[in-house]
Amino acid sequence: MSKKMKILLLENIHPAAHDLLRAGGFEVEGMSQALKGEELKSKLQGVDILGIRSKTQVTREVIEAAPHLLSVGCFCIGTNQVALADANLHGIPVFNAPFSNTRSVAEMIIAEIIVLARQIGDRSREVHSGHWKKTAAQCYEIRGKTLGIVGYGHIGSQLGVLAESMGMRVIFYDIQTKLPMGNNRSCPALDALLSESDFVTLHVPETPQTRNMIGAAELARMRQGSYLLNASRGTVVQIPDLAEAIRSGHLAGAAVDVYPEEPESNGAGFECPLRGLPNVLLTPHIGGSTAEAQEAIGREVATSILRFATQGTTTSSVNFPQVELPRSGNTHRIMNVHRNVPGVLRDVNKIVSDRGANIQGQLLSTDADIGYLIMDLNKDVADAVCSDMDALPTSIKTRVVY
Ligand code: NAI
């Protein structure tokens, strides 16, 4: 790193991230709370990189008030607390941790499949209330049963491996062609999966196609006595239709972790048509909430930040052209974000040739609005080339690492 960069970590980010960033040469300041508005703007003065979780709102005003900010790390999955398009226009890549809680969600689904098949939730509630009801009626092993996974991405495919090791048959449906793991089998259509599965579990993102994807018609296609699990997004299932399918006895149970509207803070007063129904597990969006996932998130985002700070790598960014260039030996590296207009590369190459520099590595990637260029140059001219490039009217941000 060219100088000791300063990173401000808000919202109690996991100590693993502090440790990694300190070891990587950062000056780290940590705070337990979120900051907003003027307080956030003034705290950002002199800060190179900001780390947040879901509560700190990085709005356009905040971004405009922090011209030196190089990057934002979201130590969580979602990134809609950041004005991503404005960050892009200001040359600020935003990183998150899309895979760090994959395993946690998959494990919770395995647990819930067994709990539903054995009605353990209801039995536990009864014994807690002093009621003894020992029964084997409608209680099953999961061995040999069919699990239908809708959305075979990170979570879906990890779950397929775990379920198979428990003796389940696994089928999946995805809009993309996916490599089946183990003996998992791809299903050509959602309807076929619904009618073939004993358990249907949803692991799709929220898109216009997945909104209300499972309603009365789809539930009717599911097998009599089957189970539905949703730990994806609350809008994927029409909850009143699911409640009706449970009440009518068509479904034998359900597990729901996500809801169309979720409270912003913990406390009483949560309403849902599924409350009180038999063999229905309701959890407060905790699929990914484990100590291991928190630590993994800390490590994953800190690693992305370090790679960006030291190498300019943006490959895991959510709002930026993706660039990763192996470092050429004995060079200095210039990183330049510019407006994506014709002629920028010509201007850059003219600067390089006017300064008599030798380019040892160069990579450019663009999106609709910006271009991002990484260039390795011989050491004696890198500073001069960097300041010439910074002065170009098309340049948004330029820096050099030694
Ligand atoms: P992913 O992006 O790796 O996988 C999603 C898969 O769904 C992709 O393979 C995609 O092709 C597929 N897909 C998209 N539209 C589809 C459609 N209409 N029909 C069938 N397949 C479709 O995502 P990942 O990491 O596996 O996460 C899945 C979901 O789990 C997301 O909605 C995420 O928000 C949610 N999630 C929930 C957590 C919780 O605490 N309950 C924690 C982590 C993720």
CSV table of C-alpha atoms and ligand atoms in Angstrom, one decimal:
chain,number,residue,atom,x,y,z
A,1,MET,CA,0.0,0.0,0.0
A,2,SER,CA,1.3,3.5,-0.9
A,3,LYS,CA,0.4,5.0,2.5
A,4,LYS,CA,-1.3,3.8,5.6
A,5,MET,CA,-4.9,3.8,4.6
A,6,LYS,CA,-7.6,4.6,7.2
A,7,ILE,CA,-10.7,2.4,7.4
A,8,LEU,CA,-13.7,3.2,9.6
A,9,LEU,CA,-15.7,0.1,10.6
A,10,LEU,CA,-19.2,0.9,11.9
A,11,GLU,CA,-21.9,-1.3,13.4
A,12,ASN,CA,-19.8,-3.7,15.5
A,13,ILE,CA,-18.1,-5.5,12.6
A,14,HIS,CA,-16.6,-8.8,13.6
A,15,PRO,CA,-13.1,-8.7,15.2
A,16,ALA,CA,-11.8,-11.0,12.4
A,17,ALA,CA,-12.1,-8.1,10.0
A,18,HIS,CA,-10.3,-5.7,12.3
A,19,ASP,CA,-7.4,-8.1,12.7
A,20,LEU,CA,-7.1,-8.9,8.9
A,21,LEU,CA,-7.2,-5.2,8.0
A,22,ARG,CA,-4.7,-4.2,10.7
A,23,ALA,CA,-2.4,-7.0,9.6
A,24,GLY,CA,-2.8,-5.7,6.0
A,25,GLY,CA,-1.4,-2.3,7.0
A,26,PHE,CA,-4.6,-0.3,7.6
A,27,GLU,CA,-5.2,2.1,10.4
A,28,VAL,CA,-8.6,0.8,11.7
A,29,GLU,CA,-11.1,2.7,13.7
A,30,GLY,CA,-14.1,0.7,15.0
A,31,MET,CA,-17.5,1.9,16.3
A,32,SER,CA,-20.4,-0.2,17.6
A,33,GLN,CA,-23.2,2.0,16.3
A,34,ALA,CA,-24.4,3.1,12.9
A,35,LEU,CA,-23.9,6.8,11.9
A,36,LYS,CA,-26.2,8.9,9.8
A,37,GLY,CA,-26.4,12.2,8.1
A,38,GLU,CA,-24.1,15.0,9.2
A,39,GLU,CA,-22.4,12.8,11.8
A,40,LEU,CA,-21.5,10.3,9.2
A,41,LYS,CA,-20.3,12.9,6.8
A,42,SER,CA,-18.0,14.6,9.3
A,43,LYS,CA,-16.6,11.2,10.5
A,44,LEU,CA,-15.7,10.3,6.9
A,45,GLN,CA,-13.2,13.1,6.6
A,46,GLY,CA,-9.8,11.6,6.2
A,47,VAL,CA,-11.3,8.1,5.9
A,48,ASP,CA,-10.2,6.1,2.8
A,49,ILE,CA,-12.6,3.1,3.2
A,50,LEU,CA,-15.9,2.7,5.0
A,51,GLY,CA,-17.1,-0.6,6.5
A,52,ILE,CA,-20.8,-0.9,7.4
A,53,ARG,CA,-23.5,-3.4,8.0
A,54,SER,CA,-27.2,-2.9,7.1
A,55,LYS,CA,-28.1,0.1,9.2
A,56,THR,CA,-25.8,2.9,7.9
A,57,GLN,CA,-27.3,4.6,4.9
A,58,VAL,CA,-24.7,5.7,2.4
A,59,THR,CA,-26.7,8.1,0.4
A,60,ARG,CA,-25.8,10.3,-2.6
A,61,GLU,CA,-25.3,13.2,-0.2
A,62,VAL,CA,-22.9,11.2,1.9
A,63,ILE,CA,-20.9,10.0,-1.1
A,64,GLU,CA,-20.7,13.6,-2.5
A,65,ALA,CA,-19.4,14.8,0.9
A,66,ALA,CA,-16.6,12.3,0.9
A,67,PRO,CA,-14.6,12.9,-2.3
A,68,HIS,CA,-11.6,10.9,-0.9
A,69,LEU,CA,-13.6,7.8,-0.2
A,70,LEU,CA,-12.1,4.9,-2.2
A,71,SER,CA,-14.5,2.0,-1.4
A,72,VAL,CA,-17.4,0.9,0.8
A,73,GLY,CA,-17.5,-2.6,2.3
A,74,CYS,CA,-20.9,-3.9,3.3
A,75,PHE,CA,-20.2,-6.6,6.0
A,76,CYS,CA,-23.5,-8.3,5.2
A,77,ILE,CA,-25.4,-9.7,2.2
A,78,GLY,CA,-27.6,-6.9,1.1
A,79,THR,CA,-26.3,-3.6,-0.5
A,80,ASN,CA,-29.4,-1.5,-0.9
A,81,GLN,CA,-28.4,0.7,2.1
A,82,VAL,CA,-25.8,2.1,-0.3
A,83,ALA,CA,-26.6,4.4,-3.3
A,84,LEU,CA,-24.8,2.0,-5.6
A,85,ALA,CA,-25.2,4.0,-8.9
A,86,ASP,CA,-23.9,7.2,-7.2
A,87,ALA,CA,-21.0,5.3,-5.7
A,88,ASN,CA,-20.2,3.9,-9.2
A,89,LEU,CA,-20.2,7.4,-10.7
A,90,HIS,CA,-17.9,8.6,-8.0
A,91,GLY,CA,-15.5,5.8,-8.7
A,92,ILE,CA,-16.3,3.9,-5.4
A,93,PRO,CA,-16.6,0.1,-5.7
A,94,VAL,CA,-18.9,-1.5,-3.1
A,95,PHE,CA,-18.2,-5.0,-1.8
A,96,ASN,CA,-20.4,-7.4,0.2
A,97,ALA,CA,-20.3,-11.0,1.4
A,98,PRO,CA,-22.7,-13.1,-0.8
A,99,PHE,CA,-21.5,-16.6,0.2
A,100,SER,CA,-20.5,-16.4,3.8
A,101,ASN,CA,-23.8,-17.6,5.2
A,102,THR,CA,-24.6,-20.2,2.6
A,103,ARG,CA,-23.7,-23.2,4.8
A,104,SER,CA,-25.7,-21.7,7.7
A,105,VAL,CA,-28.9,-21.5,5.7
A,106,ALA,CA,-28.4,-25.0,4.2
A,107,GLU,CA,-27.9,-26.5,7.7
A,108,MET,CA,-31.1,-24.8,9.0
A,109,ILE,CA,-33.1,-26.3,6.2
A,110,ILE,CA,-31.8,-29.8,6.9
A,111,ALA,CA,-32.8,-29.3,10.6
A,112,GLU,CA,-36.3,-28.0,9.6
A,113,ILE,CA,-36.9,-30.9,7.2
A,114,ILE,CA,-36.4,-33.4,10.1
A,115,VAL,CA,-38.3,-31.2,12.6
A,116,LEU,CA,-41.3,-31.0,10.2
A,117,ALA,CA,-41.2,-34.7,9.3
A,118,ARG,CA,-41.4,-35.6,13.0
A,119,GLN,CA,-43.7,-32.7,14.1
A,120,ILE,CA,-41.0,-31.9,16.7
A,121,GLY,CA,-42.1,-28.2,16.9
A,122,ASP,CA,-45.6,-29.1,18.0
A,123,ARG,CA,-44.4,-31.8,20.4
A,124,SER,CA,-42.0,-29.4,22.0
A,125,ARG,CA,-44.6,-26.7,22.4
A,126,GLU,CA,-47.0,-29.3,24.0
A,127,VAL,CA,-44.5,-30.5,26.5
A,128,HIS,CA,-43.5,-26.9,27.4
A,129,SER,CA,-47.1,-26.3,28.2
A,130,GLY,CA,-47.3,-29.4,30.4
A,131,HIS,CA,-49.1,-31.6,27.8
A,132,TRP,CA,-47.8,-35.1,27.1
A,133,LYS,CA,-48.7,-36.5,23.6
A,134,LYS,CA,-46.5,-39.4,22.6
A,135,THR,CA,-47.5,-40.4,19.1
A,136,ALA,CA,-46.0,-41.9,15.8
A,137,ALA,CA,-49.0,-40.7,13.7
A,138,GLN,CA,-47.9,-38.9,10.5
A,139,CYS,CA,-44.2,-38.9,11.7
A,140,TYR,CA,-41.6,-40.1,9.2
A,141,GLU,CA,-37.9,-40.5,8.6
A,142,ILE,CA,-36.5,-38.4,5.8
A,143,ARG,CA,-34.4,-41.2,4.4
A,144,GLY,CA,-35.7,-42.1,0.9
A,145,LYS,CA,-37.9,-39.0,0.7
A,146,THR,CA,-37.7,-36.6,-2.3
A,147,LEU,CA,-36.4,-33.1,-1.7
A,148,GLY,CA,-37.3,-30.6,-4.5
A,149,ILE,CA,-35.0,-27.6,-4.5
A,150,VAL,CA,-36.2,-24.5,-6.4
A,151,GLY,CA,-33.1,-22.3,-7.2
A,152,TYR,CA,-29.9,-24.4,-7.3
A,153,GLY,CA,-27.4,-21.6,-6.6
A,154,HIS,CA,-25.0,-21.4,-3.7
A,155,ILE,CA,-27.5,-22.4,-1.0
A,156,GLY,CA,-29.6,-24.8,-3.1
A,157,SER,CA,-26.6,-26.8,-4.4
A,158,GLN,CA,-25.0,-26.9,-0.9
A,159,LEU,CA,-28.3,-28.2,0.5
A,160,GLY,CA,-28.5,-30.8,-2.2
A,161,VAL,CA,-25.2,-32.3,-1.1
A,162,LEU,CA,-26.2,-32.3,2.6
A,163,ALA,CA,-29.6,-33.8,1.9
A,164,GLU,CA,-28.2,-36.6,-0.2
A,165,SER,CA,-25.9,-37.5,2.6
A,166,MET,CA,-28.9,-37.9,4.8
A,167,GLY,CA,-30.4,-40.4,2.3
A,168,MET,CA,-32.8,-38.1,0.5
A,169,ARG,CA,-33.5,-38.2,-3.2
A,170,VAL,CA,-32.7,-34.7,-4.5
A,171,ILE,CA,-34.2,-33.0,-7.6
A,172,PHE,CA,-33.9,-29.3,-8.5
A,173,TYR,CA,-35.3,-26.7,-10.8
A,174,ASP,CA,-33.3,-23.6,-11.9
A,175,ILE,CA,-33.8,-21.2,-14.8
A,176,GLN,CA,-30.1,-21.6,-15.6
A,177,THR,CA,-28.4,-24.8,-16.6
A,178,LYS,CA,-26.6,-26.1,-13.5
A,179,LEU,CA,-24.1,-28.9,-12.9
A,180,PRO,CA,-25.9,-31.4,-10.6
A,181,MET,CA,-23.9,-32.2,-7.5
A,182,GLY,CA,-23.5,-35.8,-6.5
A,183,ASN,CA,-26.6,-37.7,-7.6
A,184,ASN,CA,-28.9,-34.6,-7.6
A,185,ARG,CA,-31.1,-34.6,-10.6
A,186,SER,CA,-32.3,-31.6,-12.7
A,187,CYS,CA,-36.0,-31.2,-13.2
A,188,PRO,CA,-37.2,-29.7,-16.5
A,189,ALA,CA,-40.0,-27.6,-15.0
A,190,LEU,CA,-41.3,-26.2,-11.7
A,191,ASP,CA,-44.6,-28.1,-12.0
A,192,ALA,CA,-42.8,-31.4,-12.4
A,193,LEU,CA,-40.7,-30.7,-9.3
A,194,LEU,CA,-43.8,-29.7,-7.3
A,195,SER,CA,-45.7,-32.9,-8.1
A,196,GLU,CA,-42.7,-35.2,-7.5
A,197,SER,CA,-41.4,-33.8,-4.1
A,198,ASP,CA,-42.2,-34.7,-0.5
A,199,PHE,CA,-40.4,-31.5,0.6
A,200,VAL,CA,-40.2,-28.4,-1.6
A,201,THR,CA,-37.6,-25.7,-0.5
A,202,LEU,CA,-37.2,-22.3,-2.2
A,203,HIS,CA,-33.7,-20.7,-2.7
A,204,VAL,CA,-34.4,-18.2,-5.5
A,205,PRO,CA,-33.5,-14.5,-5.4
A,206,GLU,CA,-36.2,-11.8,-5.4
A,207,THR,CA,-37.0,-11.0,-9.1
A,208,PRO,CA,-40.1,-10.1,-11.0
A,209,GLN,CA,-40.4,-13.8,-12.0
A,210,THR,CA,-40.0,-15.1,-8.4
A,211,ARG,CA,-42.5,-12.6,-6.9
A,212,ASN,CA,-45.6,-14.7,-5.8
A,213,MET,CA,-44.0,-17.7,-7.5
A,214,ILE,CA,-45.8,-20.1,-5.1
A,215,GLY,CA,-49.5,-19.4,-4.8
A,216,ALA,CA,-52.7,-21.5,-4.6
A,217,ALA,CA,-52.2,-23.1,-8.0
A,218,GLU,CA,-48.6,-24.2,-7.3
A,219,LEU,CA,-49.5,-25.4,-3.8
A,220,ALA,CA,-52.3,-27.5,-5.3
A,221,ARG,CA,-49.8,-29.2,-7.5
A,222,MET,CA,-47.7,-30.2,-4.5
A,223,ARG,CA,-48.3,-33.7,-3.2
A,224,GLN,CA,-50.9,-34.4,-0.6
A,225,GLY,CA,-49.1,-34.4,2.8
A,226,SER,CA,-46.0,-32.7,1.5
A,227,TYR,CA,-44.1,-29.8,3.1
A,228,LEU,CA,-43.0,-26.3,1.9
A,229,LEU,CA,-39.9,-24.4,3.2
A,230,ASN,CA,-39.1,-20.8,2.4
A,231,ALA,CA,-35.9,-19.2,3.6
A,232,SER,CA,-35.3,-17.2,0.4
A,233,ARG,CA,-37.3,-14.0,0.2
A,234,GLY,CA,-40.7,-13.1,1.7
A,235,THR,CA,-42.3,-12.1,-1.6
A,236,VAL,CA,-41.8,-15.6,-3.2
A,237,VAL,CA,-44.7,-17.3,-1.4
A,238,GLN,CA,-48.3,-16.0,-1.1
A,239,ILE,CA,-48.7,-16.5,2.6
A,240,PRO,CA,-52.5,-16.5,2.8
A,241,ASP,CA,-52.6,-19.3,0.2
A,242,LEU,CA,-50.0,-21.3,2.2
A,243,ALA,CA,-52.1,-20.8,5.4
A,244,GLU,CA,-55.1,-22.2,3.5
A,245,ALA,CA,-53.1,-25.2,2.2
A,246,ILE,CA,-52.1,-26.0,5.8
A,247,ARG,CA,-55.6,-25.5,7.2
A,248,SER,CA,-57.2,-27.7,4.6
A,249,GLY,CA,-54.6,-30.4,5.4
A,250,HIS,CA,-53.3,-30.5,1.8
A,251,LEU,CA,-49.8,-29.7,3.1
A,252,ALA,CA,-48.6,-31.5,6.3
A,253,GLY,CA,-46.4,-28.6,7.4
A,254,ALA,CA,-44.2,-25.6,6.4
A,255,ALA,CA,-41.2,-23.7,7.6
A,256,VAL,CA,-41.0,-20.0,6.9
A,257,ASP,CA,-38.0,-17.7,7.7
A,258,VAL,CA,-38.8,-14.7,5.5
A,259,TYR,CA,-41.9,-12.6,5.2
A,260,PRO,CA,-43.3,-9.9,2.7
A,261,GLU,CA,-42.9,-7.4,5.5
A,262,GLU,CA,-40.5,-7.8,8.4
A,263,PRO,CA,-40.1,-5.7,11.5
A,264,GLU,CA,-37.1,-3.4,11.6
A,265,SER,CA,-36.3,-4.2,15.2
A,266,ASN,CA,-36.9,-7.0,17.7
A,267,GLY,CA,-40.0,-7.0,19.9
A,268,ALA,CA,-43.6,-8.1,20.2
A,269,GLY,CA,-46.4,-7.5,17.7
A,270,PHE,CA,-45.5,-9.5,14.7
A,271,GLU,CA,-48.5,-10.5,12.6
A,272,CYS,CA,-48.7,-13.3,10.1
A,273,PRO,CA,-51.6,-15.5,8.8
A,274,LEU,CA,-49.5,-18.6,9.6
A,275,ARG,CA,-49.3,-18.0,13.3
A,276,GLY,CA,-50.7,-20.8,15.4
A,277,LEU,CA,-51.2,-23.3,12.6
A,278,PRO,CA,-50.1,-26.9,13.3
A,279,ASN,CA,-46.6,-28.1,12.2
A,280,VAL,CA,-45.6,-24.7,10.9
A,281,LEU,CA,-42.2,-23.4,11.9
A,282,LEU,CA,-41.9,-19.7,11.9
A,283,THR,CA,-38.4,-18.1,12.4
A,284,PRO,CA,-37.4,-14.4,12.3
A,285,HIS,CA,-35.1,-14.4,9.2
A,286,ILE,CA,-32.3,-16.2,11.0
A,287,GLY,CA,-31.3,-18.6,8.2
A,288,GLY,CA,-27.9,-17.1,7.9
A,289,SER,CA,-27.5,-15.9,11.5
A,290,THR,CA,-24.7,-17.9,13.0
A,291,ALA,CA,-21.4,-17.1,14.7
A,292,GLU,CA,-19.5,-18.8,11.9
A,293,ALA,CA,-21.3,-16.8,9.2
A,294,GLN,CA,-20.6,-13.5,11.0
A,295,GLU,CA,-16.9,-14.3,11.2
A,296,ALA,CA,-16.9,-15.5,7.6
A,297,ILE,CA,-18.5,-12.2,6.5
A,298,GLY,CA,-15.8,-10.3,8.3
A,299,ARG,CA,-13.1,-12.2,6.6
A,300,GLU,CA,-14.7,-12.2,3.1
A,301,VAL,CA,-15.3,-8.4,3.0
A,302,ALA,CA,-12.0,-7.6,4.6
A,303,THR,CA,-10.2,-9.7,2.0
A,304,SER,CA,-12.0,-8.0,-0.8
A,305,ILE,CA,-11.1,-4.6,0.6
A,306,LEU,CA,-7.4,-5.6,1.0
A,307,ARG,CA,-7.3,-6.9,-2.6
A,308,PHE,CA,-8.8,-3.7,-3.8
A,309,ALA,CA,-6.5,-1.5,-1.7
A,310,THR,CA,-3.3,-3.2,-2.6
A,311,GLN,CA,-4.0,-4.5,-6.1
A,312,GLY,CA,-7.0,-2.6,-7.4
A,313,THR,CA,-8.9,-5.8,-7.8
A,314,THR,CA,-12.7,-5.3,-8.2
A,315,THR,CA,-13.8,-8.7,-9.2
A,316,SER,CA,-16.3,-9.3,-6.3
A,317,SER,CA,-17.7,-5.7,-6.4
A,318,VAL,CA,-21.5,-5.3,-6.8
A,319,ASN,CA,-21.4,-2.0,-8.7
A,320,PHE,CA,-18.2,-1.7,-10.7
A,321,PRO,CA,-16.4,-3.0,-13.8
A,322,GLN,CA,-14.7,-6.2,-12.8
A,323,VAL,CA,-10.9,-6.0,-13.1
A,324,GLU,CA,-8.2,-8.3,-11.8
A,325,LEU,CA,-4.6,-8.1,-13.1
A,326,PRO,CA,-1.7,-10.2,-11.8
A,327,ARG,CA,1.0,-7.8,-10.7
A,328,SER,CA,4.0,-7.5,-13.1
A,329,GLY,CA,7.3,-7.7,-11.2
A,330,ASN,CA,9.2,-4.5,-10.3
A,331,THR,CA,6.5,-2.0,-11.2
A,332,HIS,CA,4.3,0.6,-9.7
A,333,ARG,CA,0.5,0.2,-10.3
A,334,ILE,CA,-1.8,3.0,-11.4
A,335,MET,CA,-5.5,2.6,-11.0
A,336,ASN,CA,-7.8,5.1,-12.8
A,337,VAL,CA,-11.5,5.4,-12.8
A,338,HIS,CA,-12.8,7.6,-15.6
A,339,ARG,CA,-16.0,8.6,-17.4
A,340,ASN,CA,-16.8,6.1,-20.2
A,341,VAL,CA,-16.4,8.4,-23.2
A,342,PRO,CA,-14.5,7.9,-26.4
A,343,GLY,CA,-10.8,8.7,-26.4
A,344,VAL,CA,-9.7,8.1,-22.8
A,345,LEU,CA,-7.3,5.2,-23.6
A,346,ARG,CA,-5.8,7.3,-26.4
A,347,ASP,CA,-5.2,10.2,-23.9
A,348,VAL,CA,-3.8,7.8,-21.3
A,349,ASN,CA,-1.4,6.1,-23.8
A,350,LYS,CA,-0.2,9.6,-25.0
A,351,ILE,CA,0.7,10.5,-21.4
A,352,VAL,CA,2.5,7.2,-21.1
A,353,SER,CA,4.5,7.7,-24.3
A,354,ASP,CA,5.2,11.4,-23.5
A,355,ARG,CA,6.7,10.3,-20.2
A,356,GLY,CA,8.7,7.6,-21.9
A,357,ALA,CA,7.1,5.0,-19.7
A,358,ASN,CA,7.0,1.3,-20.4
A,359,ILE,CA,3.6,-0.4,-19.8
A,360,GLN,CA,4.2,-3.9,-18.3
A,361,GLY,CA,0.6,-4.7,-17.8
A,362,GLN,CA,-2.7,-3.0,-18.6
A,363,LEU,CA,-6.4,-4.0,-18.2
A,364,LEU,CA,-9.5,-1.9,-18.8
A,365,SER,CA,-13.1,-2.8,-18.2
A,366,THR,CA,-16.1,-0.5,-18.6
A,367,ASP,CA,-19.8,-0.4,-17.8
A,368,ALA,CA,-22.4,2.1,-19.1
A,369,ASP,CA,-21.0,5.1,-17.2
A,370,ILE,CA,-17.4,4.5,-16.1
A,371,GLY,CA,-14.2,2.8,-17.2
A,372,TYR,CA,-11.7,1.3,-14.7
A,373,LEU,CA,-8.1,0.9,-15.8
A,374,ILE,CA,-5.2,-0.8,-14.0
A,375,MET,CA,-1.7,-0.3,-15.4
A,376,ASP,CA,1.7,-1.5,-14.3
A,377,LEU,CA,4.6,0.9,-15.2
A,378,ASN,CA,8.3,1.2,-14.5
A,379,LYS,CA,8.8,2.8,-11.1
A,380,ASP,CA,10.6,6.0,-12.1
A,381,VAL,CA,7.7,7.5,-14.0
A,382,ALA,CA,4.6,6.1,-12.2
A,383,ASP,CA,4.1,9.2,-10.0
A,384,ALA,CA,4.3,11.6,-12.9
A,385,VAL,CA,2.0,9.5,-15.1
A,386,CYS,CA,-0.5,9.2,-12.2
A,387,SER,CA,-0.7,13.0,-11.7
A,388,ASP,CA,-1.0,13.6,-15.5
A,389,MET,CA,-3.8,11.1,-15.7
A,390,ASP,CA,-5.5,12.6,-12.6
A,391,ALA,CA,-5.6,15.9,-14.4
A,392,LEU,CA,-7.5,14.5,-17.4
A,393,PRO,CA,-11.0,16.0,-17.5
A,394,THR,CA,-12.4,12.5,-17.9
A,395,SER,CA,-10.8,11.2,-14.8
A,396,ILE,CA,-12.8,10.5,-11.6
A,397,LYS,CA,-10.2,8.9,-9.3
A,398,THR,CA,-6.6,8.0,-9.8
A,399,ARG,CA,-4.1,6.5,-7.4
A,400,VAL,CA,-0.9,4.7,-7.4
A,401,VAL,CA,0.4,1.8,-5.3
A,402,TYR,CA,4.1,1.1,-4.9
B,1,NAI,P1,-27.8,-17.6,-5.7
B,1,NAI,O1,-27.8,-16.4,-6.6
B,1,NAI,O2,-26.5,-18.3,-5.6
B,1,NAI,O3,-28.8,-18.7,-6.3
B,1,NAI,C1,-30.1,-18.4,-6.7
B,1,NAI,C2,-30.5,-19.4,-7.8
B,1,NAI,O4,-31.8,-19.2,-8.2
B,1,NAI,C3,-29.6,-19.2,-9.1
B,1,NAI,O5,-29.1,-20.4,-9.5
B,1,NAI,C4,-30.7,-18.7,-10.1
B,1,NAI,O6,-30.4,-19.1,-11.4
B,1,NAI,C5,-31.9,-19.3,-9.6
B,1,NAI,N1,-33.1,-18.7,-10.0
B,1,NAI,C6,-33.3,-17.3,-10.3
B,1,NAI,N2,-34.6,-17.1,-10.7
B,1,NAI,C7,-35.2,-18.4,-10.7
B,1,NAI,C8,-36.5,-18.8,-11.1
B,1,NAI,N3,-37.5,-17.9,-11.5
B,1,NAI,N4,-36.8,-20.1,-11.0
B,1,NAI,C9,-35.8,-21.0,-10.6
B,1,NAI,N5,-34.6,-20.6,-10.3
B,1,NAI,C10,-34.3,-19.3,-10.3
B,1,NAI,O7,-28.4,-17.2,-4.3
B,1,NAI,P2,-28.1,-17.9,-2.9
B,1,NAI,O8,-26.9,-17.3,-2.3
B,1,NAI,O9,-28.2,-19.4,-3.0
B,1,NAI,O10,-29.4,-17.3,-2.1
B,1,NAI,C11,-30.7,-17.7,-2.4
B,1,NAI,C12,-31.8,-16.9,-1.7
B,1,NAI,O11,-31.6,-17.1,-0.3
B,1,NAI,C13,-31.7,-15.4,-1.9
B,1,NAI,O12,-33.0,-15.0,-2.1
B,1,NAI,C14,-31.2,-14.8,-0.6
B,1,NAI,O13,-31.7,-13.5,-0.4
B,1,NAI,C15,-31.7,-15.8,0.4
B,1,NAI,N6,-31.0,-15.8,1.6
B,1,NAI,C16,-31.7,-15.9,2.8
B,1,NAI,C17,-31.0,-16.0,4.0
B,1,NAI,C18,-31.8,-16.1,5.3
B,1,NAI,O14,-31.3,-15.6,6.3
B,1,NAI,N7,-32.9,-16.7,5.3
B,1,NAI,C19,-29.5,-15.9,4.1
B,1,NAI,C20,-28.9,-15.9,2.8
B,1,NAI,C21,-29.6,-15.9,1.6
